[in-house]
Amino acid sequence: KAGVTQTPRYLIKTRGQQVTLSCSPISGHRSVSWYQQTPGQGLQFLFEYFSETQRNKGNFPGRFSGRQFSNSRSEMNVSTLELGDSALYLCASSSGAGQMNTEAFFGQGTRLTVV
Amino acid sequence: KNQVEQSPQSLIILEGKNCTLQCNYTVSPFSNLRWYKQDTGRGPVSLTIMTFSENTKSNGRYTATLDADTKQSSLHITASQLSDSASYICVVADYNYGQNFVFGPGTRLSVLP
C-alpha cells in the first residue's frame, strides 16, 4: 500500500511569488491535513480537508489556502510569499470518517525556501 | 490557550539504556494524545494513540502513559538503539471534528554507541 506522497520534495521561490504544493493521500483515505514545521514554531496545523470540504482551519493568514479534489488529492497554495514562509510543509492522511482516534500518516514533506 | 509542553528539550543516552520523555498539556476539551517519532528531514511516524480512558499503551520498546487528571503523559523507551535517535513529538487532539492537532516542541533524543 503506497504511503502519502508529497510533491515536490524541495522548492525555492522568491518573495512575492506564489507556490502550490501537492499531496496524494493513502488510497481510501478521505481526510488530508496540512502542517507547517519551522525550527522556531515547531509543527503547526494549517487546515484539514475531508471529502472536498475544509473541515478545520488553523491560525494562518488568508495567503494560505487549500483544496481537495474528488480523488482526495489535495493542494496547498501560498500566495505573496514571505521569507518567514520558509518551512517544511507536511501533509497527513487518515480515513477520517469522523472518528477522533484514527491514525494519521504523514508524508515526507515539501521543503520550501523563500529567498 | 491550548498548549503542549515537553521535557527535556534534548537528551543524550548510551545505547542499551532506558529513558523517559515527558509531556504536559492544557488542551481542552481533550480527545486523544499521540506520540510521534520524527527522523531528521522526514515526516513524523505514529508510535501510540491514547484516549482519555487509556492509561498505558505499548508499541514494541515504546510505552506511553497518560494521566488525564493531571494532563501528563510520558513515553518510555526501553533498551535504546542507535535508530531511536530522533525527535519525539507529543501531540494532543482537541475534541473537535477532524484532525486539529496541537503539537509539542519535541524532545531531541540522541543515542550514542
PDB file of C-alpha atoms in Angstrom:
ATOM      1  CA  LYS A   1       0.000   0.000   0.000  1.00  0.00           C
ATOM      2  CA  ALA A   2       1.606   3.269  -1.104  1.00  0.00           C
ATOM      3  CA  GLY A   3       2.138   5.913   1.539  1.00  0.00           C
ATOM      4  CA  VAL A   4       1.389   9.606   1.486  1.00  0.00           C
ATOM      5  CA  THR A   5       3.146  11.281  -1.431  1.00  0.00           C
ATOM      6  CA  GLN A   6       4.083  14.928  -1.440  1.00  0.00           C
ATOM      7  CA  THR A   7       5.466  16.785  -4.417  1.00  0.00           C
ATOM      8  CA  PRO A   8       7.773  18.448  -4.963  1.00  0.00           C
ATOM      9  CA  ARG A   9      10.230  17.486  -2.218  1.00  0.00           C
ATOM     10  CA  TYR A  10      12.178  20.726  -2.486  1.00  0.00           C
ATOM     11  CA  LEU A  11      11.247  24.145  -3.782  1.00  0.00           C
ATOM     12  CA  ILE A  12      12.955  27.522  -3.936  1.00  0.00           C
ATOM     13  CA  LYS A  13      10.825  30.600  -4.548  1.00  0.00           C
ATOM     14  CA  THR A  14      11.314  34.357  -4.476  1.00  0.00           C
ATOM     15  CA  ARG A  15       9.473  36.716  -2.156  1.00  0.00           C
ATOM     16  CA  GLY A  16       6.168  37.806  -3.628  1.00  0.00           C
ATOM     17  CA  GLN A  17       5.703  34.698  -5.730  1.00  0.00           C
ATOM     18  CA  GLN A  18       3.093  32.072  -5.120  1.00  0.00           C
ATOM     19  CA  VAL A  19       3.533  28.331  -4.748  1.00  0.00           C
ATOM     20  CA  THR A  20       1.357  25.222  -4.987  1.00  0.00           C
ATOM     21  CA  LEU A  21       2.186  22.038  -3.110  1.00  0.00           C
ATOM     22  CA  SER A  22       0.570  18.691  -3.768  1.00  0.00           C
ATOM     23  CA  CYS A  23      -0.357  15.789  -1.514  1.00  0.00           C
ATOM     24  CA  SER A  24      -1.680  12.388  -2.563  1.00  0.00           C
ATOM     25  CA  PRO A  25      -3.140  10.507   0.403  1.00  0.00           C
ATOM     26  CA  ILE A  26      -3.123   6.803   1.055  1.00  0.00           C
ATOM     27  CA  SER A  27      -5.643   5.059  -1.152  1.00  0.00           C
ATOM     28  CA  GLY A  28      -9.044   5.057   0.505  1.00  0.00           C
ATOM     29  CA  HIS A  29      -8.247   7.899   2.886  1.00  0.00           C
ATOM     30  CA  ARG A  30     -10.585  10.852   2.614  1.00  0.00           C
ATOM     31  CA  SER A  31      -9.026  13.240   5.124  1.00  0.00           C
ATOM     32  CA  VAL A  32      -5.963  15.302   4.276  1.00  0.00           C
ATOM     33  CA  SER A  33      -4.491  17.792   6.699  1.00  0.00           C
ATOM     34  CA  TRP A  34      -1.609  20.213   6.219  1.00  0.00           C
ATOM     35  CA  TYR A  35       1.034  21.384   8.675  1.00  0.00           C
ATOM     36  CA  GLN A  36       3.894  23.844   8.685  1.00  0.00           C
ATOM     37  CA  GLN A  37       7.080  22.963  10.539  1.00  0.00           C
ATOM     38  CA  THR A  38       9.727  25.572  11.348  1.00  0.00           C
ATOM     39  CA  PRO A  39      12.621  25.462  13.837  1.00  0.00           C
ATOM     40  CA  GLY A  40      11.137  28.338  15.795  1.00  0.00           C
ATOM     41  CA  GLN A  41       7.446  27.412  15.907  1.00  0.00           C
ATOM     42  CA  GLY A  42       7.573  23.645  15.553  1.00  0.00           C
ATOM     43  CA  LEU A  43       4.639  21.919  13.887  1.00  0.00           C
ATOM     44  CA  GLN A  44       1.533  23.983  13.367  1.00  0.00           C
ATOM     45  CA  PHE A  45      -1.810  22.919  11.931  1.00  0.00           C
ATOM     46  CA  LEU A  46      -2.839  24.716   8.744  1.00  0.00           C
ATOM     47  CA  PHE A  47      -6.101  23.108   7.671  1.00  0.00           C
ATOM     48  CA  GLU A  48      -7.866  19.833   7.046  1.00  0.00           C
ATOM     49  CA  TYR A  49      -9.991  18.684   4.145  1.00  0.00           C
ATOM     50  CA  PHE A  50     -12.467  15.862   4.125  1.00  0.00           C
ATOM     51  CA  SER A  51     -14.462  14.881   1.064  1.00  0.00           C
ATOM     52  CA  GLU A  52     -13.514  18.087  -0.751  1.00  0.00           C
ATOM     53  CA  THR A  53     -14.644  20.313   2.145  1.00  0.00           C
ATOM     54  CA  GLN A  54     -12.464  22.247   4.548  1.00  0.00           C
ATOM     55  CA  ARG A  55     -13.315  20.799   7.938  1.00  0.00           C
ATOM     56  CA  ASN A  56     -10.852  22.623  10.187  1.00  0.00           C
ATOM     57  CA  LYS A  57      -8.588  25.612   9.885  1.00  0.00           C
ATOM     58  CA  GLY A  58      -5.636  26.765  11.950  1.00  0.00           C
ATOM     59  CA  ASN A  59      -4.496  30.308  12.653  1.00  0.00           C
ATOM     60  CA  PHE A  60      -2.759  31.208   9.437  1.00  0.00           C
ATOM     61  CA  PRO A  61      -3.360  34.236   7.195  1.00  0.00           C
ATOM     62  CA  GLY A  62      -5.544  34.036   4.131  1.00  0.00           C
ATOM     63  CA  ARG A  63      -2.451  33.769   1.920  1.00  0.00           C
ATOM     64  CA  PHE A  64      -2.526  30.090   2.840  1.00  0.00           C
ATOM     65  CA  SER A  65      -5.291  28.205   1.107  1.00  0.00           C
ATOM     66  CA  GLY A  66      -6.027  24.702   0.009  1.00  0.00           C
ATOM     67  CA  ARG A  67      -8.409  22.473  -1.785  1.00  0.00           C
ATOM     68  CA  GLN A  68      -9.202  18.823  -2.171  1.00  0.00           C
ATOM     69  CA  PHE A  69     -10.239  17.024  -5.309  1.00  0.00           C
ATOM     70  CA  SER A  70     -12.751  14.243  -5.781  1.00  0.00           C
ATOM     71  CA  ASN A  71      -9.937  11.656  -5.737  1.00  0.00           C
ATOM     72  CA  SER A  72      -8.894  13.012  -2.287  1.00  0.00           C
ATOM     73  CA  ARG A  73      -5.665  14.510  -3.580  1.00  0.00           C
ATOM     74  CA  SER A  74      -5.066  17.891  -2.032  1.00  0.00           C
ATOM     75  CA  GLU A  75      -3.181  21.017  -2.960  1.00  0.00           C
ATOM     76  CA  MET A  76      -1.991  23.826  -0.766  1.00  0.00           C
ATOM     77  CA  ASN A  77      -1.333  27.277  -2.153  1.00  0.00           C
ATOM     78  CA  VAL A  78       0.631  30.103  -0.603  1.00  0.00           C
ATOM     79  CA  SER A  79       0.409  33.485  -2.298  1.00  0.00           C
ATOM     80  CA  THR A  80       2.658  36.521  -1.921  1.00  0.00           C
ATOM     81  CA  LEU A  81       5.420  34.510  -0.325  1.00  0.00           C
ATOM     82  CA  GLU A  82       7.353  35.953   2.597  1.00  0.00           C
ATOM     83  CA  LEU A  83      10.746  34.932   3.928  1.00  0.00           C
ATOM     84  CA  GLY A  84       9.008  33.569   7.035  1.00  0.00           C
ATOM     85  CA  ASP A  85       7.108  31.063   4.929  1.00  0.00           C
ATOM     86  CA  SER A  86      10.297  29.055   4.539  1.00  0.00           C
ATOM     87  CA  ALA A  87       9.469  25.771   6.214  1.00  0.00           C
ATOM     88  CA  LEU A  88       8.845  22.075   5.856  1.00  0.00           C
ATOM     89  CA  TYR A  89       5.231  21.592   4.801  1.00  0.00           C
ATOM     90  CA  LEU A  90       3.789  18.248   5.794  1.00  0.00           C
ATOM     91  CA  CYS A  91       0.532  16.661   4.882  1.00  0.00           C
ATOM     92  CA  ALA A  92      -1.114  13.753   6.638  1.00  0.00           C
ATOM     93  CA  SER A  93      -3.906  11.479   5.552  1.00  0.00           C
ATOM     94  CA  SER A  94      -6.375   9.457   7.553  1.00  0.00           C
ATOM     95  CA  SER A  95      -9.593   7.615   6.937  1.00  0.00           C
ATOM     96  CA  GLY A  96     -11.069  10.459   8.950  1.00  0.00           C
ATOM     97  CA  ALA A  97     -14.661   9.372   8.814  1.00  0.00           C
ATOM     98  CA  GLY A  98     -15.460  11.371  11.902  1.00  0.00           C
ATOM     99  CA  GLN A  99     -13.713   9.173  14.427  1.00  0.00           C
ATOM    100  CA  MET A 100     -11.446  11.081  16.723  1.00  0.00           C
ATOM    101  CA  ASN A 101      -8.763   8.461  17.125  1.00  0.00           C
ATOM    102  CA  THR A 102      -7.932   7.462  13.601  1.00  0.00           C
ATOM    103  CA  GLU A 103      -4.287   7.161  12.736  1.00  0.00           C
ATOM    104  CA  ALA A 104      -2.735   9.978  10.717  1.00  0.00           C
ATOM    105  CA  PHE A 105       0.016   9.072   8.271  1.00  0.00           C
ATOM    106  CA  PHE A 106       2.456  11.784   7.283  1.00  0.00           C
ATOM    107  CA  GLY A 107       4.221  12.316   4.013  1.00  0.00           C
ATOM    108  CA  GLN A 108       7.910  13.189   3.697  1.00  0.00           C
ATOM    109  CA  GLY A 109       7.136  16.860   3.329  1.00  0.00           C
ATOM    110  CA  THR A 110       7.984  19.629   0.913  1.00  0.00           C
ATOM    111  CA  ARG A 111      10.905  21.822   1.910  1.00  0.00           C
ATOM    112  CA  LEU A 112      10.080  25.364   0.780  1.00  0.00           C
ATOM    113  CA  THR A 113      12.776  28.006   0.801  1.00  0.00           C
ATOM    114  CA  VAL A 114      11.826  31.621   0.106  1.00  0.00           C
ATOM    115  CA  VAL A 115      14.679  33.885  -0.925  1.00  0.00           C
TER     116      VAL A 115
ATOM    117  CA  LYS B   1      -4.667  28.811  25.293  1.00  0.00           C
ATOM    118  CA  ASN B   2      -4.162  25.202  24.192  1.00  0.00           C
ATOM    119  CA  GLN B   3      -0.544  24.248  24.716  1.00  0.00           C
ATOM    120  CA  VAL B   4       1.648  21.181  24.830  1.00  0.00           C
ATOM    121  CA  GLU B   5       4.973  21.276  26.636  1.00  0.00           C
ATOM    122  CA  GLN B   6       7.704  18.650  26.526  1.00  0.00           C
ATOM    123  CA  SER B   7      10.759  17.944  28.589  1.00  0.00           C
ATOM    124  CA  PRO B   8      13.603  17.617  28.347  1.00  0.00           C
ATOM    125  CA  GLN B   9      14.324  19.638  25.235  1.00  0.00           C
ATOM    126  CA  SER B  10      17.135  17.261  24.361  1.00  0.00           C
ATOM    127  CA  LEU B  11      18.565  14.074  25.796  1.00  0.00           C
ATOM    128  CA  ILE B  12      21.699  12.028  25.197  1.00  0.00           C
ATOM    129  CA  ILE B  13      21.862   8.424  26.339  1.00  0.00           C
ATOM    130  CA  LEU B  14      24.032   5.398  25.668  1.00  0.00           C
ATOM    131  CA  GLU B  15      22.825   2.523  23.553  1.00  0.00           C
ATOM    132  CA  GLY B  16      21.003  -0.078  25.615  1.00  0.00           C
ATOM    133  CA  LYS B  17      19.853   2.358  28.282  1.00  0.00           C
ATOM    134  CA  ASN B  18      16.238   3.294  29.052  1.00  0.00           C
ATOM    135  CA  CYS B  19      14.815   6.797  29.029  1.00  0.00           C
ATOM    136  CA  THR B  20      11.555   8.624  29.705  1.00  0.00           C
ATOM    137  CA  LEU B  21      10.241  11.682  27.930  1.00  0.00           C
ATOM    138  CA  GLN B  22       7.596  13.941  29.463  1.00  0.00           C
ATOM    139  CA  CYS B  23       4.604  15.780  28.036  1.00  0.00           C
ATOM    140  CA  ASN B  24       2.236  18.215  29.783  1.00  0.00           C
ATOM    141  CA  TYR B  25      -0.774  19.694  28.044  1.00  0.00           C
ATOM    142  CA  THR B  26      -3.514  22.210  28.625  1.00  0.00           C
ATOM    143  CA  VAL B  27      -5.632  21.282  25.611  1.00  0.00           C
ATOM    144  CA  SER B  28      -9.311  21.226  26.438  1.00  0.00           C
ATOM    145  CA  PRO B  29     -11.570  19.568  25.648  1.00  0.00           C
ATOM    146  CA  PHE B  30      -9.299  16.602  25.143  1.00  0.00           C
ATOM    147  CA  SER B  31      -9.824  13.891  22.561  1.00  0.00           C
ATOM    148  CA  ASN B  32      -6.630  11.896  22.353  1.00  0.00           C
ATOM    149  CA  LEU B  33      -2.881  12.111  22.827  1.00  0.00           C
ATOM    150  CA  ARG B  34      -0.340  10.839  20.344  1.00  0.00           C
ATOM    151  CA  TRP B  35       3.386  10.307  20.336  1.00  0.00           C
ATOM    152  CA  TYR B  36       5.249  10.624  17.052  1.00  0.00           C
ATOM    153  CA  LYS B  37       8.842   9.893  16.117  1.00  0.00           C
ATOM    154  CA  GLN B  38      10.408  12.156  13.526  1.00  0.00           C
ATOM    155  CA  ASP B  39      13.752  11.471  11.920  1.00  0.00           C
ATOM    156  CA  THR B  40      15.587  14.478  10.573  1.00  0.00           C
ATOM    157  CA  GLY B  41      14.134  15.645   7.263  1.00  0.00           C
ATOM    158  CA  ARG B  42      11.326  13.090   7.289  1.00  0.00           C
ATOM    159  CA  GLY B  43       7.666  13.102   8.212  1.00  0.00           C
ATOM    160  CA  PRO B  44       6.537  12.046  11.704  1.00  0.00           C
ATOM    161  CA  VAL B  45       5.649   8.416  12.282  1.00  0.00           C
ATOM    162  CA  SER B  46       2.988   7.472  14.802  1.00  0.00           C
ATOM    163  CA  LEU B  47       4.049   5.477  17.866  1.00  0.00           C
ATOM    164  CA  THR B  48       0.910   5.468  20.024  1.00  0.00           C
ATOM    165  CA  ILE B  49      -2.562   6.985  20.224  1.00  0.00           C
ATOM    166  CA  MET B  50      -4.368   7.125  23.582  1.00  0.00           C
ATOM    167  CA  THR B  51      -7.807   8.335  24.529  1.00  0.00           C
ATOM    168  CA  PHE B  52      -8.626   9.770  27.948  1.00  0.00           C
ATOM    169  CA  SER B  53      -9.720   6.349  29.207  1.00  0.00           C
ATOM    170  CA  GLU B  54      -6.403   4.651  28.417  1.00  0.00           C
ATOM    171  CA  ASN B  55      -3.561   4.755  30.937  1.00  0.00           C
ATOM    172  CA  THR B  56      -0.891   2.799  29.110  1.00  0.00           C
ATOM    173  CA  LYS B  57      -0.179   1.754  25.557  1.00  0.00           C
ATOM    174  CA  SER B  58       2.830  -0.067  24.211  1.00  0.00           C
ATOM    175  CA  ASN B  59       4.378  -0.354  20.783  1.00  0.00           C
ATOM    176  CA  GLY B  60       7.385  -2.639  20.948  1.00  0.00           C
ATOM    177  CA  ARG B  61      10.053  -0.947  23.063  1.00  0.00           C
ATOM    178  CA  TYR B  62       7.937   2.199  23.363  1.00  0.00           C
ATOM    179  CA  THR B  63       5.442   2.538  26.224  1.00  0.00           C
ATOM    180  CA  ALA B  64       3.282   5.612  26.639  1.00  0.00           C
ATOM    181  CA  THR B  65       1.358   6.508  29.774  1.00  0.00           C
ATOM    182  CA  LEU B  66      -1.408   9.028  30.215  1.00  0.00           C
ATOM    183  CA  ASP B  67      -2.850  10.696  33.302  1.00  0.00           C
ATOM    184  CA  ALA B  68      -5.841  12.657  32.067  1.00  0.00           C
ATOM    185  CA  ASP B  69      -6.463  14.103  35.527  1.00  0.00           C
ATOM    186  CA  THR B  70      -3.076  15.793  35.774  1.00  0.00           C
ATOM    187  CA  LYS B  71      -2.844  16.216  31.974  1.00  0.00           C
ATOM    188  CA  GLN B  72       0.502  14.497  31.793  1.00  0.00           C
ATOM    189  CA  SER B  73       1.906  11.832  29.537  1.00  0.00           C
ATOM    190  CA  SER B  74       5.226  10.074  29.298  1.00  0.00           C
ATOM    191  CA  LEU B  75       6.987   7.990  26.682  1.00  0.00           C
ATOM    192  CA  HIS B  76       9.342   5.335  27.980  1.00  0.00           C
ATOM    193  CA  ILE B  77      11.909   3.815  25.639  1.00  0.00           C
ATOM    194  CA  THR B  78      13.422   0.532  26.726  1.00  0.00           C
ATOM    195  CA  ALA B  79      16.812  -0.826  25.675  1.00  0.00           C
ATOM    196  CA  SER B  80      17.521   2.079  23.355  1.00  0.00           C
ATOM    197  CA  GLN B  81      19.033   1.542  19.929  1.00  0.00           C
ATOM    198  CA  LEU B  82      21.003   3.860  17.670  1.00  0.00           C
ATOM    199  CA  SER B  83      17.962   4.063  15.392  1.00  0.00           C
ATOM    200  CA  ASP B  84      15.969   5.630  18.226  1.00  0.00           C
ATOM    201  CA  SER B  85      17.894   8.860  17.644  1.00  0.00           C
ATOM    202  CA  ALA B  86      15.157  11.246  16.504  1.00  0.00           C
ATOM    203  CA  SER B  87      12.757  13.904  17.721  1.00  0.00           C
ATOM    204  CA  TYR B  88       9.794  12.675  19.721  1.00  0.00           C
ATOM    205  CA  ILE B  89       6.729  14.835  19.457  1.00  0.00           C
ATOM    206  CA  CYS B  90       3.749  14.796  21.773  1.00  0.00           C
ATOM    207  CA  VAL B  91       0.516  15.720  20.003  1.00  0.00           C
ATOM    208  CA  VAL B  92      -2.855  16.397  21.555  1.00  0.00           C
ATOM    209  CA  ALA B  93      -6.084  16.437  19.586  1.00  0.00           C
ATOM    210  CA  ASP B  94      -8.908  18.555  20.913  1.00  0.00           C
ATOM    211  CA  TYR B  95     -12.445  17.279  20.814  1.00  0.00           C
ATOM    212  CA  ASN B  96     -13.119  18.858  17.523  1.00  0.00           C
ATOM    213  CA  TYR B  97     -14.353  17.309  14.357  1.00  0.00           C
ATOM    214  CA  GLY B  98     -11.308  16.249  12.433  1.00  0.00           C
ATOM    215  CA  GLN B  99      -7.577  16.287  12.916  1.00  0.00           C
ATOM    216  CA  ASN B 100      -6.966  19.590  14.704  1.00  0.00           C
ATOM    217  CA  PHE B 101      -3.717  18.780  16.475  1.00  0.00           C
ATOM    218  CA  VAL B 102      -1.723  20.799  18.976  1.00  0.00           C
ATOM    219  CA  PHE B 103       1.934  19.853  18.789  1.00  0.00           C
ATOM    220  CA  GLY B 104       4.588  19.925  21.449  1.00  0.00           C
ATOM    221  CA  PRO B 105       8.049  21.280  20.568  1.00  0.00           C
ATOM    222  CA  GLY B 106       9.542  17.802  20.678  1.00  0.00           C
ATOM    223  CA  THR B 107      12.386  16.170  22.571  1.00  0.00           C
ATOM    224  CA  ARG B 108      15.545  15.556  20.585  1.00  0.00           C
ATOM    225  CA  LEU B 109      16.972  12.147  21.591  1.00  0.00           C
ATOM    226  CA  SER B 110      20.492  11.114  20.682  1.00  0.00           C
ATOM    227  CA  VAL B 111      21.554   7.535  21.330  1.00  0.00           C
ATOM    228  CA  LEU B 112      25.319   7.056  21.348  1.00  0.00           C
ATOM    229  CA  PRO B 113      27.205   3.769  20.899  1.00  0.00           C
TER     230      PRO B 113
END
